[in-house]
Coordinates of C-alpha atoms in Angstrom, one line a residue:
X1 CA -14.3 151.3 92.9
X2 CA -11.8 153.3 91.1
X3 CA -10.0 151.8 87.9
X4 CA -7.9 155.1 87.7
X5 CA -4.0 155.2 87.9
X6 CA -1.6 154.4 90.9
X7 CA -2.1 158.0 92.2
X8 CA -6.2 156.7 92.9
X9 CA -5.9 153.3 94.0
X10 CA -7.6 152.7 97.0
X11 CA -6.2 149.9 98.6
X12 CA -2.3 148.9 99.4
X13 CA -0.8 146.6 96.8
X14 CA -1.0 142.6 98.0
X15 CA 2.3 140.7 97.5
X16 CA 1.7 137.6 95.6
X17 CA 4.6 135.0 94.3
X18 CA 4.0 132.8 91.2
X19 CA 5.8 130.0 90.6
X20 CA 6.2 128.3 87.2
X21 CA 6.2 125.1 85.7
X22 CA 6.3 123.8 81.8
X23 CA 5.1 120.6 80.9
X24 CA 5.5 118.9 77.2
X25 CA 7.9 121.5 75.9
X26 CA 9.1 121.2 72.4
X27 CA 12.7 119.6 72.2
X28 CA 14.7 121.8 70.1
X29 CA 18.1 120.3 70.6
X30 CA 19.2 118.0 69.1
X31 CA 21.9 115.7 71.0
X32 CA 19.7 116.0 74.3
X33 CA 16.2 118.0 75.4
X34 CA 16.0 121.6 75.5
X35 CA 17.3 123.8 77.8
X36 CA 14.5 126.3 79.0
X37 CA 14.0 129.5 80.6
X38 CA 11.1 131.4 81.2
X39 CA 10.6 135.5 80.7
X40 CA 7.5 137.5 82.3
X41 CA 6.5 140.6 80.6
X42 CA 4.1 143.0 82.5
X43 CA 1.7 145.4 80.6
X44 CA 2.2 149.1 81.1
X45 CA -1.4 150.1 81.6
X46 CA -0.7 153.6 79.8
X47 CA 0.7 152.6 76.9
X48 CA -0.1 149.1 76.8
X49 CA 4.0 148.5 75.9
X50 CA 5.4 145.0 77.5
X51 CA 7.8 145.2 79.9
X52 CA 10.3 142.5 80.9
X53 CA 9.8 141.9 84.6
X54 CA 12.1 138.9 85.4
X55 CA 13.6 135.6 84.1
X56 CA 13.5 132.3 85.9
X57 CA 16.7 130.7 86.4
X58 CA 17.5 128.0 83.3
X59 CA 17.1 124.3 83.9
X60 CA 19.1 122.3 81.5
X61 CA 17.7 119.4 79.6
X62 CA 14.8 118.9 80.6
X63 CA 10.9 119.2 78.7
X64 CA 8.9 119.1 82.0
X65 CA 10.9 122.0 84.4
X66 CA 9.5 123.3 87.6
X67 CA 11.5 126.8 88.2
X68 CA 12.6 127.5 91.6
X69 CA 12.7 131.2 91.2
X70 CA 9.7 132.8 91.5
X71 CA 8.2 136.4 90.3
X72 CA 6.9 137.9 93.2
X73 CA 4.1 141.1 92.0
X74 CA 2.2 143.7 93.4
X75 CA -1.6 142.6 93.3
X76 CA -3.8 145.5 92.9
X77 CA -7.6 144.0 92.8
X78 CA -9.5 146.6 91.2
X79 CA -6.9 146.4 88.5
X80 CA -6.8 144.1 85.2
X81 CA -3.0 143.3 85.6
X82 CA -2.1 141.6 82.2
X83 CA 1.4 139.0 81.8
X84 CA 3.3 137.6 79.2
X85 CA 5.2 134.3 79.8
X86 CA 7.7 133.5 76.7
X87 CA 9.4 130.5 77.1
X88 CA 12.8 130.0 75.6
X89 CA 15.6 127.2 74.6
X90 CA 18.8 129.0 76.2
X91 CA 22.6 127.9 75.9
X92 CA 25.6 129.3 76.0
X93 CA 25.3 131.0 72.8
X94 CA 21.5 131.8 72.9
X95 CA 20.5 135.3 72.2
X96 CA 16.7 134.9 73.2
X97 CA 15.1 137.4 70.6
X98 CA 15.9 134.9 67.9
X99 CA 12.8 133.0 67.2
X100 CA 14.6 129.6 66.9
X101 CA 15.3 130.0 70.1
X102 CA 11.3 130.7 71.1
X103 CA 9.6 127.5 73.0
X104 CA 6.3 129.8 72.9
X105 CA 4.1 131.9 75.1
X106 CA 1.1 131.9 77.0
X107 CA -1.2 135.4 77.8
X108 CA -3.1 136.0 81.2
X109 CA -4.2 138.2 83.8
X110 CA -2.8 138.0 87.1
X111 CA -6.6 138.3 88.6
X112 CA -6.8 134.4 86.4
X113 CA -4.0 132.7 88.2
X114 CA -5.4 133.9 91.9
X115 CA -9.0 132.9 90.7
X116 CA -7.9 129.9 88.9
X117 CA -8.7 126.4 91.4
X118 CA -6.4 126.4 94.1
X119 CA -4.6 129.7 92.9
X120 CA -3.6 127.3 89.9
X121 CA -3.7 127.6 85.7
X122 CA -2.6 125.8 83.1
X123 CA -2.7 127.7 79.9
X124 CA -1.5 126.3 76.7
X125 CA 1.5 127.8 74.7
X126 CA 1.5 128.9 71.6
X127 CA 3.4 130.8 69.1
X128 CA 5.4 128.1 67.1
X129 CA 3.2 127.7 63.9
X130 CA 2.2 123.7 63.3
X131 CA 3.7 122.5 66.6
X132 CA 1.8 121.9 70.1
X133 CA 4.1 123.7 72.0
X134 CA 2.8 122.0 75.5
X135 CA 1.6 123.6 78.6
X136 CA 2.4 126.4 81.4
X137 CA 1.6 125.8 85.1
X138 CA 1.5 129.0 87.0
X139 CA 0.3 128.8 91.1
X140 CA -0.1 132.0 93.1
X141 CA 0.4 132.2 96.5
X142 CA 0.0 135.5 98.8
X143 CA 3.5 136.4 100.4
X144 CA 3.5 136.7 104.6
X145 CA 5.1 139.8 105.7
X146 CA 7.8 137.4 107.5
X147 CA 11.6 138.5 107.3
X148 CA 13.3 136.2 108.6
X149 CA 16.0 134.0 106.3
X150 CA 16.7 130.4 107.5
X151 CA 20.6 129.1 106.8
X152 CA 21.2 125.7 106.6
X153 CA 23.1 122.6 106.1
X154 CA 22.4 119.4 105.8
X155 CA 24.6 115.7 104.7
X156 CA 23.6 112.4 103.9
X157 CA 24.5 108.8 104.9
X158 CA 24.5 105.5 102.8
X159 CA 22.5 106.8 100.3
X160 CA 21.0 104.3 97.7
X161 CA 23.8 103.7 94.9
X162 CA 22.0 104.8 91.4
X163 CA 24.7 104.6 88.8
X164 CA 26.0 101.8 87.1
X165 CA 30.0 102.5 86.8
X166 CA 29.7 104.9 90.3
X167 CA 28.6 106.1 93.0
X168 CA 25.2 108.4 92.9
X169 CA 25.3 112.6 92.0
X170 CA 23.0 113.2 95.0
X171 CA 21.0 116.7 95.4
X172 CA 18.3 117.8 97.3
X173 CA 15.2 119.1 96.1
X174 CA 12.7 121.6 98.7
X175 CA 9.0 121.8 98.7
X176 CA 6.6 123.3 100.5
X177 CA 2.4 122.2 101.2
X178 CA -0.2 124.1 99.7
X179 CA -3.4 123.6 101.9
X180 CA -5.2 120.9 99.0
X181 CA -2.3 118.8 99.4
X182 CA 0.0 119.5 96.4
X183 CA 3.2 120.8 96.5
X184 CA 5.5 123.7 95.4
X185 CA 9.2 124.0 94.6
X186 CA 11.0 125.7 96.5
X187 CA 14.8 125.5 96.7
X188 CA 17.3 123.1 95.0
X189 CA 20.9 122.0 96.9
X190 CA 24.1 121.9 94.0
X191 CA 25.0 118.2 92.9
X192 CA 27.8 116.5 95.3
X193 CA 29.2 113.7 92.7
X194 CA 30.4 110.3 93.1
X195 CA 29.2 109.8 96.7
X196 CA 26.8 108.0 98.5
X197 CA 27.6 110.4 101.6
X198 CA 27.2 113.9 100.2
X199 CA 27.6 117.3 102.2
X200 CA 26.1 119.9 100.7
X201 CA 27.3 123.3 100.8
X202 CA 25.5 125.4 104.1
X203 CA 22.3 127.5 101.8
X204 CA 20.0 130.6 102.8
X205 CA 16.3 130.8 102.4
X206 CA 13.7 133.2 103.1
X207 CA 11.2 131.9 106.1
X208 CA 8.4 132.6 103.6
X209 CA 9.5 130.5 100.8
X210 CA 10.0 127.5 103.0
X211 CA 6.7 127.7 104.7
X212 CA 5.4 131.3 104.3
X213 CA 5.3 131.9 108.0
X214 CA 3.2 128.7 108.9
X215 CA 6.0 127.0 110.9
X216 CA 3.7 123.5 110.9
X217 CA 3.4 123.7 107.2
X218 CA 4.8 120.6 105.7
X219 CA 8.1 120.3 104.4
X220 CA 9.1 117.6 101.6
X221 CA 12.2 117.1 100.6
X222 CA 13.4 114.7 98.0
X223 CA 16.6 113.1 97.3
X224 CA 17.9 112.4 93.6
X225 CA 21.0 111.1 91.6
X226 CA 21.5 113.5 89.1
X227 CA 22.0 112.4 85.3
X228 CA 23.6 115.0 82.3
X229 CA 20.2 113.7 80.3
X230 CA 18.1 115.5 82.8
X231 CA 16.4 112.4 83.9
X232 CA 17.3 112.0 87.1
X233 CA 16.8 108.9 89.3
X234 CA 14.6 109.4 92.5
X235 CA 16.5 108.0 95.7
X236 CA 13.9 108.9 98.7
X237 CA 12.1 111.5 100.0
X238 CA 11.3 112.6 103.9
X239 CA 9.4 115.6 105.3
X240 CA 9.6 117.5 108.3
X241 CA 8.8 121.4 109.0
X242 CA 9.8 124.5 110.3
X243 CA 9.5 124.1 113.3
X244 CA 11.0 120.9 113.4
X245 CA 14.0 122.1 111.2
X246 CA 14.6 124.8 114.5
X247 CA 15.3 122.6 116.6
X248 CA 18.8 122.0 115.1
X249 CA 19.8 125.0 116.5
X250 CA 20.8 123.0 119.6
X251 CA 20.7 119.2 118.0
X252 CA 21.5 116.9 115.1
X253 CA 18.5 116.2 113.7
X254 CA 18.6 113.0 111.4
X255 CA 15.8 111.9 109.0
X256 CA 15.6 108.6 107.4
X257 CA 14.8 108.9 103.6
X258 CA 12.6 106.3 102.1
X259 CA 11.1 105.3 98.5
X260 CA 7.8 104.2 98.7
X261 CA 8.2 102.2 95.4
X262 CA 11.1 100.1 96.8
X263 CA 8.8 99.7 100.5
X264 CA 6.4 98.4 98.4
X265 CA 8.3 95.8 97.4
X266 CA 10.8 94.8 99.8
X267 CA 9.7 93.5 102.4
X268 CA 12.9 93.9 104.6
X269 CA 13.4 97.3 103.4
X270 CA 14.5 99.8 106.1
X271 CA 15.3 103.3 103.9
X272 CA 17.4 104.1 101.4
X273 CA 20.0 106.0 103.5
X274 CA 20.1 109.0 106.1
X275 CA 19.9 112.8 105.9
X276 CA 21.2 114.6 108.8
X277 CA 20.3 118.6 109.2
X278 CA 23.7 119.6 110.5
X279 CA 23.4 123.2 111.5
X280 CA 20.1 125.5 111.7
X281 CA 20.0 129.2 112.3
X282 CA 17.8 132.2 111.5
X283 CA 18.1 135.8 110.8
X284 CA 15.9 138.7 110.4
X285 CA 16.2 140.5 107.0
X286 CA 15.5 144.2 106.5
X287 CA 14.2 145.8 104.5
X288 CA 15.7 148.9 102.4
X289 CA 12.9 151.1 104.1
X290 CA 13.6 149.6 107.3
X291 CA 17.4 151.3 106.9
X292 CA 16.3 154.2 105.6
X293 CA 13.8 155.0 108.3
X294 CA 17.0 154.2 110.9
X295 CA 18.4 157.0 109.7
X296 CA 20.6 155.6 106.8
X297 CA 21.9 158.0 104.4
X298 CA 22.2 157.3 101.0
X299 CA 25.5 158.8 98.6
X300 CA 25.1 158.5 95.2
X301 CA 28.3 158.5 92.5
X302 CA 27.7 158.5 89.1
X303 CA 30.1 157.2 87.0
X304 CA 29.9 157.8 82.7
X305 CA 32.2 155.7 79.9
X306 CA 33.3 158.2 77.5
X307 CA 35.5 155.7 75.6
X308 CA 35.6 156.3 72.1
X309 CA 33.0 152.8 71.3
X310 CA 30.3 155.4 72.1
X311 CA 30.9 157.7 69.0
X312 CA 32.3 160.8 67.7
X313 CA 29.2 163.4 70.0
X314 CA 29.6 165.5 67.3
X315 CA 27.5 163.1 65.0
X316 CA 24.2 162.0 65.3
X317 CA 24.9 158.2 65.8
X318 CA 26.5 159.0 68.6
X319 CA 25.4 157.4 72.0
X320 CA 26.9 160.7 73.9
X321 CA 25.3 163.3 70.4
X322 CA 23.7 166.1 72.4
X323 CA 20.4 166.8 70.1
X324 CA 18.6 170.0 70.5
X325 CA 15.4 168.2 70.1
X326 CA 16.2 164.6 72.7
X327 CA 18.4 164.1 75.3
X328 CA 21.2 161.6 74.4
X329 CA 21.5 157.7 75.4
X330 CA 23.5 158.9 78.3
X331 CA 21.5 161.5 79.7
X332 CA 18.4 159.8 79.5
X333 CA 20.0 156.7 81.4
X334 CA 21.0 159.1 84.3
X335 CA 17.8 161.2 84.3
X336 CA 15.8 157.7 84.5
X337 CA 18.0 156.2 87.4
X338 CA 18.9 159.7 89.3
X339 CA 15.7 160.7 89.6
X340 CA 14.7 157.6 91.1
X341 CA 18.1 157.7 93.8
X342 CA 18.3 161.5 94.4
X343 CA 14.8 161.2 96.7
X344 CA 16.8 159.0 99.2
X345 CA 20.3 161.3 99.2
X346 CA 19.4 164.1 101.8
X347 CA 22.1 166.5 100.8
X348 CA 21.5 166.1 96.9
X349 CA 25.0 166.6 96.7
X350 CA 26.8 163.8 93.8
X351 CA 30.2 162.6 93.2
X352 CA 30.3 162.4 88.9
X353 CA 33.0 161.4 87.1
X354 CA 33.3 160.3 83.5
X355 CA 36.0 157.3 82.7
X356 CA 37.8 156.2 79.4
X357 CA 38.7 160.1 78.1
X358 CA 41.8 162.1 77.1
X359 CA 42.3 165.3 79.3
X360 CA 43.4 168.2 78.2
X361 CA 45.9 170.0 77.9
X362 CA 48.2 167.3 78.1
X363 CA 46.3 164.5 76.7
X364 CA 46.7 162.0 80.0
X365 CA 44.0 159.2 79.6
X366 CA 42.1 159.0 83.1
X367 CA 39.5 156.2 84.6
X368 CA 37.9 158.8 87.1
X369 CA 37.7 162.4 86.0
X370 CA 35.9 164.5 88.0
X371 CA 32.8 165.8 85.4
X372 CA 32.8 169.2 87.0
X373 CA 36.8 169.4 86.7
X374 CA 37.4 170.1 90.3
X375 CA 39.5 167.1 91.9
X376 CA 39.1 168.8 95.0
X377 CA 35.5 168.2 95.3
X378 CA 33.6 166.4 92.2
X379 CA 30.2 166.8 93.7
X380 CA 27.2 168.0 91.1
X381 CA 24.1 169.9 92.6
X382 CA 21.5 167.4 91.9
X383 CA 20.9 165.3 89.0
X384 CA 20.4 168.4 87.0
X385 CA 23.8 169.4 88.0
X386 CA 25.8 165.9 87.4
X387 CA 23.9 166.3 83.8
X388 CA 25.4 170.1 83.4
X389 CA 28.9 168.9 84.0
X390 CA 28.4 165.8 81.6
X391 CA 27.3 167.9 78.7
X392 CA 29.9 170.8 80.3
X393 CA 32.9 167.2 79.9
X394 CA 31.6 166.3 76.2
X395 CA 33.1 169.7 74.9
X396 CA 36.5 169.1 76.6
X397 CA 37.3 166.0 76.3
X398 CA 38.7 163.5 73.9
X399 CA 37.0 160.2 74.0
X400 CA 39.1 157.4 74.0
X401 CA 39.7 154.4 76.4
X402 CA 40.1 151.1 76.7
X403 CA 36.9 150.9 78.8
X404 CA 37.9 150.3 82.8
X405 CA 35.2 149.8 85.9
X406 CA 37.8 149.2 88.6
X407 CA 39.3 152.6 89.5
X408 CA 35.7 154.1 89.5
X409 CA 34.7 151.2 91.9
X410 CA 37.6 150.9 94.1
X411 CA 37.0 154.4 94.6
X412 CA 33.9 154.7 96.1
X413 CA 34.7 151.7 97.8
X414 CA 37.6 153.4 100.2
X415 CA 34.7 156.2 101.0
X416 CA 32.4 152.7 101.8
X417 CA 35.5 151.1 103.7
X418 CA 35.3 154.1 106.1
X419 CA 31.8 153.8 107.3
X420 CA 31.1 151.1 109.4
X421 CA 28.1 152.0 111.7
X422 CA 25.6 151.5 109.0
X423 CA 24.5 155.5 109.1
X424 CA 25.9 155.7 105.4
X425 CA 25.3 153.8 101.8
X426 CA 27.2 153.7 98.7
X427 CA 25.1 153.8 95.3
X428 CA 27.6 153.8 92.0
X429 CA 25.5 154.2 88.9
X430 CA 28.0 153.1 85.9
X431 CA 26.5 153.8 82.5
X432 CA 28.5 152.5 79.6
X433 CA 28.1 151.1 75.6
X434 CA 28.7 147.3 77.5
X435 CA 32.5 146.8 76.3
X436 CA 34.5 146.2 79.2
X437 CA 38.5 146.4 79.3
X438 CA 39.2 145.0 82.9
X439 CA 37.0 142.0 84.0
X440 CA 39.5 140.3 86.1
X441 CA 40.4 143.8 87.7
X442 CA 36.6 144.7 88.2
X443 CA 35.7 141.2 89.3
X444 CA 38.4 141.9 91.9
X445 CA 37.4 144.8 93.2
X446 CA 33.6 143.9 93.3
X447 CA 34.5 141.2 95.6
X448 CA 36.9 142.9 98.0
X449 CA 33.7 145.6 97.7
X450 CA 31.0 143.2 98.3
X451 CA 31.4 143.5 102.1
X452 CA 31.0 146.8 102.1
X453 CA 27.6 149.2 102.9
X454 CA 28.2 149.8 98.7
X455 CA 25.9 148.6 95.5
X456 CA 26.8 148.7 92.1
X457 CA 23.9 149.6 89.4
X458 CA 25.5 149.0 85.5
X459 CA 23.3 150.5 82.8
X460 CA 23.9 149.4 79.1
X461 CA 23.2 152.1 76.5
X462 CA 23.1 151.2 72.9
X463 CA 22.7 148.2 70.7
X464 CA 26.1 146.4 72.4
X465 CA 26.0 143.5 73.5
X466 CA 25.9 142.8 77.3
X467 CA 27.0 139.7 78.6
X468 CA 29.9 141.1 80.6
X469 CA 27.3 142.8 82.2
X470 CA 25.5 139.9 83.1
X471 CA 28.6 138.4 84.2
X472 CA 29.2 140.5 86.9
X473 CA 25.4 140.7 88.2
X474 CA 25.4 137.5 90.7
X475 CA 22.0 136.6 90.4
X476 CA 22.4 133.1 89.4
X477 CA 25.8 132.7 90.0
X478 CA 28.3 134.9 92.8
X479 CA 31.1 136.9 91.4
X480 CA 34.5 135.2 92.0
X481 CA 38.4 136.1 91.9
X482 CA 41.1 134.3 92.3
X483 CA 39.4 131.6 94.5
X484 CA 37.1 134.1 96.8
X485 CA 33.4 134.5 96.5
X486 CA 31.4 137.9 96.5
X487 CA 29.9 137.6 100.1
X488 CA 26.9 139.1 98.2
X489 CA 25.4 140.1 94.9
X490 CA 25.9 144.1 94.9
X491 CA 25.6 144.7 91.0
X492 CA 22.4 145.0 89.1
X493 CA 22.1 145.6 85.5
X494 CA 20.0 147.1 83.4
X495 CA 19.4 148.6 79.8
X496 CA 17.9 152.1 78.9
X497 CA 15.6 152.1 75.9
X498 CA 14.1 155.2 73.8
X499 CA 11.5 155.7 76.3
X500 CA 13.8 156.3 79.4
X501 CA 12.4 153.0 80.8
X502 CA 14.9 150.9 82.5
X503 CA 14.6 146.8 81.8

């Protein structure tokens, strides 16, 4: 059996999700319970750095969380796979590398959570000196190869009344059966307040987080009042399945929700209230190698901030200072994602322009310069090429600003706009320091763009702060404008350190 690198392993990699609960956490806030968040860091095997792998979303006062999202990793068995859970206290203003901020952390190996009873640990955390920081639940489950993405939505009748001065918060909360009988998380609805007859906003779900491609495996789904203390009020619960949940697609299908405490005890009690599964449908997803083996073409535009935040090149602090002995913040960021992106573009042909600069001879401030100063055709030979004209722009160019995404984006989005057939993709690769001039005007255009065959990568360079960043990556929540939703999340962003990783 080979413990060698990736180049010698000798079996394909297993999917495996692990979802994560916290139980006992400490409370570090003071006019309610903390707020937490939890951070997986992977082990590089080679140089035994940690990596930052994913986040779960943050669940807000609360000591006991169960996470909805879930880290899904590559299982390799003949491999010692080695993870880092921190868990963090997060609000608005948290910046999670300062240790007040730091709930604790637990170590593992993946190989323990499958192995572990039931593909389930508990580890204790640890890190806070004098305090029991309580406990991490971590449950592995091996991912089905099924596609397919179930939308929904579902409304509730005469719901229990939980609140004192109103009506109940109602949300629903999914799980799915594990074969010994227990339970895992897997989707939450958003709170409908005030009303005991709630309709929840229609919701997608991949087929194998709901029941992993078992369409008989049990579905629970409980019902609760919300409360701003994070102790929310149980109303009822009901289960049903997949396959059950189908069978909307041509009817109502209405489930009676009831609390086995207050059955118990009443003996007249019918249920406390209705939920009725309005609409049902489900899609196949593909896959990005599905596309790419029907013949869909990937373009790649590269678009560099040379606003004057980035430093004088001339000096070494400089993000943009061209070293004899490194390559700069900038070109390291492109050389890390280009020569990830340039395998998939069949022509190697890219669009490269730099934004934020004075041009000479006139001194005109532009947002989308060509790098290779032909407006007639900006494209670069390879990455190699869009790096030569970068270097080639540095020695021209004034850098200046303010700091705009939009005209870069809208850009690439007309080329998008005139492909409709799904033989082409648009990748724009912004790099930039992480100031941004035009939110509302790049919000805007990353909606209008989010319907297009385009996606958006953002790469921070230097010590900046990133939150605008953030903002406009919707993982946890969809970019907006003026009232209109992304239709979807076509931004990802990212940081390049020292060591050309991307995190």
């Amino acid at each position: 059996m080979s413990l060698g690198g990736a180049s010698e392993r000798s079996v394909p990699a297993t999917k495996i999700e692990i979802t994560v609960s916290c139980r006992n956490l400490l409370d570090l806030d003071t006019f309610s319970k903390s707020d937490p968040m939890v951070v997986l860091y992977t082990q590089s095997r080679a140089s035994q750095e940690w990596r930052e792998f994913g986040r779960t979303e943050v669940i807000d006062n609360t000591l006991n969380p169960d996470f909805v999202r879930k880290f899904v990793l590559d299982y390799f068995f003949e491999e010692k796979q080695n993870l880092r859970f921190d868990v963090y206290n997060v609000d608005s203003k948290t910046n999670i590398s300062k240790p007040k901020d730091f709930l604790g952390q637990a170590f593992l190996a993946l190989g323990e959570v499958i192995g572990g009873q039931g593909s389930r640990v508990a580890r204790p955390l640890t890190g806070v000196p004098g305090k029991k920081c309580g406990t991490i639940l971590l449950t592995a489950e091996e991912l089905s190869n099924c596609r397919d993405i179930a939308t929904m939505q579902l409304c509730a009748n005469k719901l229990d009344k939980k609140d004192f001065f109103g009506k109940s918060d109602p949300f629903l909360v999914f799980y799915r059966s594990n074969e010994d009988g227990t339970f895992t998380i897997c989707h939450k609805t958003e709170v409908v307040k005030n009303t005991l007859n709630p309709v929840w906003q229609p919701f997608s779900i991949p087929v194998r987080a709901l029941c992993n491609g078992d369409y008989d495996r049990t579905v629970k789904i409980d019902v609760y009042d919300w409360d701003r203390n994070g102790s929310h009020d149980f109303i009822g619960e009901f289960t049903t399945s997949y396959r059950e949940l189908s069978k909307a697609q041509n009817q109502f299908t209405v489930y009676e929700v009831l609390n086995p405490r207050k059955k118990c005890k009443k003996k007249k009690y019918v249920n406390s209230g209705t939920v009725t599964l309005l609409s049902f449908s489900v899609d196949s997803e593909f896959t990005f190698v599905d596309y790419i083996k029907g013949g869909t073409q990937l373009n790649f535009t590269v678009a560099i901030d040379f606003t004057a935040s980035n430093g004088n090149p001339l000096q070494p602090t400089s993000l943009h200072y061209m070293s004899p002995y490194q390559l700069s913040a900038y070109a390291m960021a492109l050389k890390a994602v280009g020569e990830i992106i340039q395998d998939y573009d069949s022509d190697k042909l890219f669009p490269a322009y730099g934004f934020g600069a004075k041009l000479p001879p006139e001194g005109r401030i532009s947002h989308q310069f060509p790098l290779n100063n032909n407006d007639e055709d900006p494209n670069c030979v390879g990455i190699e090429g869009v790096l030569e004209s970068y270097f080639q722009s540095l020695r021209t160019v004034q850098l200046y600003g303010p700091t705009y995404f939009a005209p870069v984006i809208n850009q690439v989005a007309r080329a998008a706009a005139k492909i409709s057939d799904g033989s082409q993709y648009y990748v724009l690769l912004i790099i930039t320091d992480g100031v941004i001039s035009d939110m509302t005007q790049t919000k805007e255009a990353i909606v209008s763009a989010s319907s297009l065959p385009m996606s958006i990568i953002i790469v921070g360079v230097g010590p900046a702060m990133f939150e605008a960043m953030e903002e406009l990556d919707g993982d946890d929540v969809r970019v907006s404008s003026r009232g209109r939703y992304a239709e979807r999340d076509i931004v990802q962003e990212g940081c390049c350190r020292r060591d050309r990783s991307m995190v």
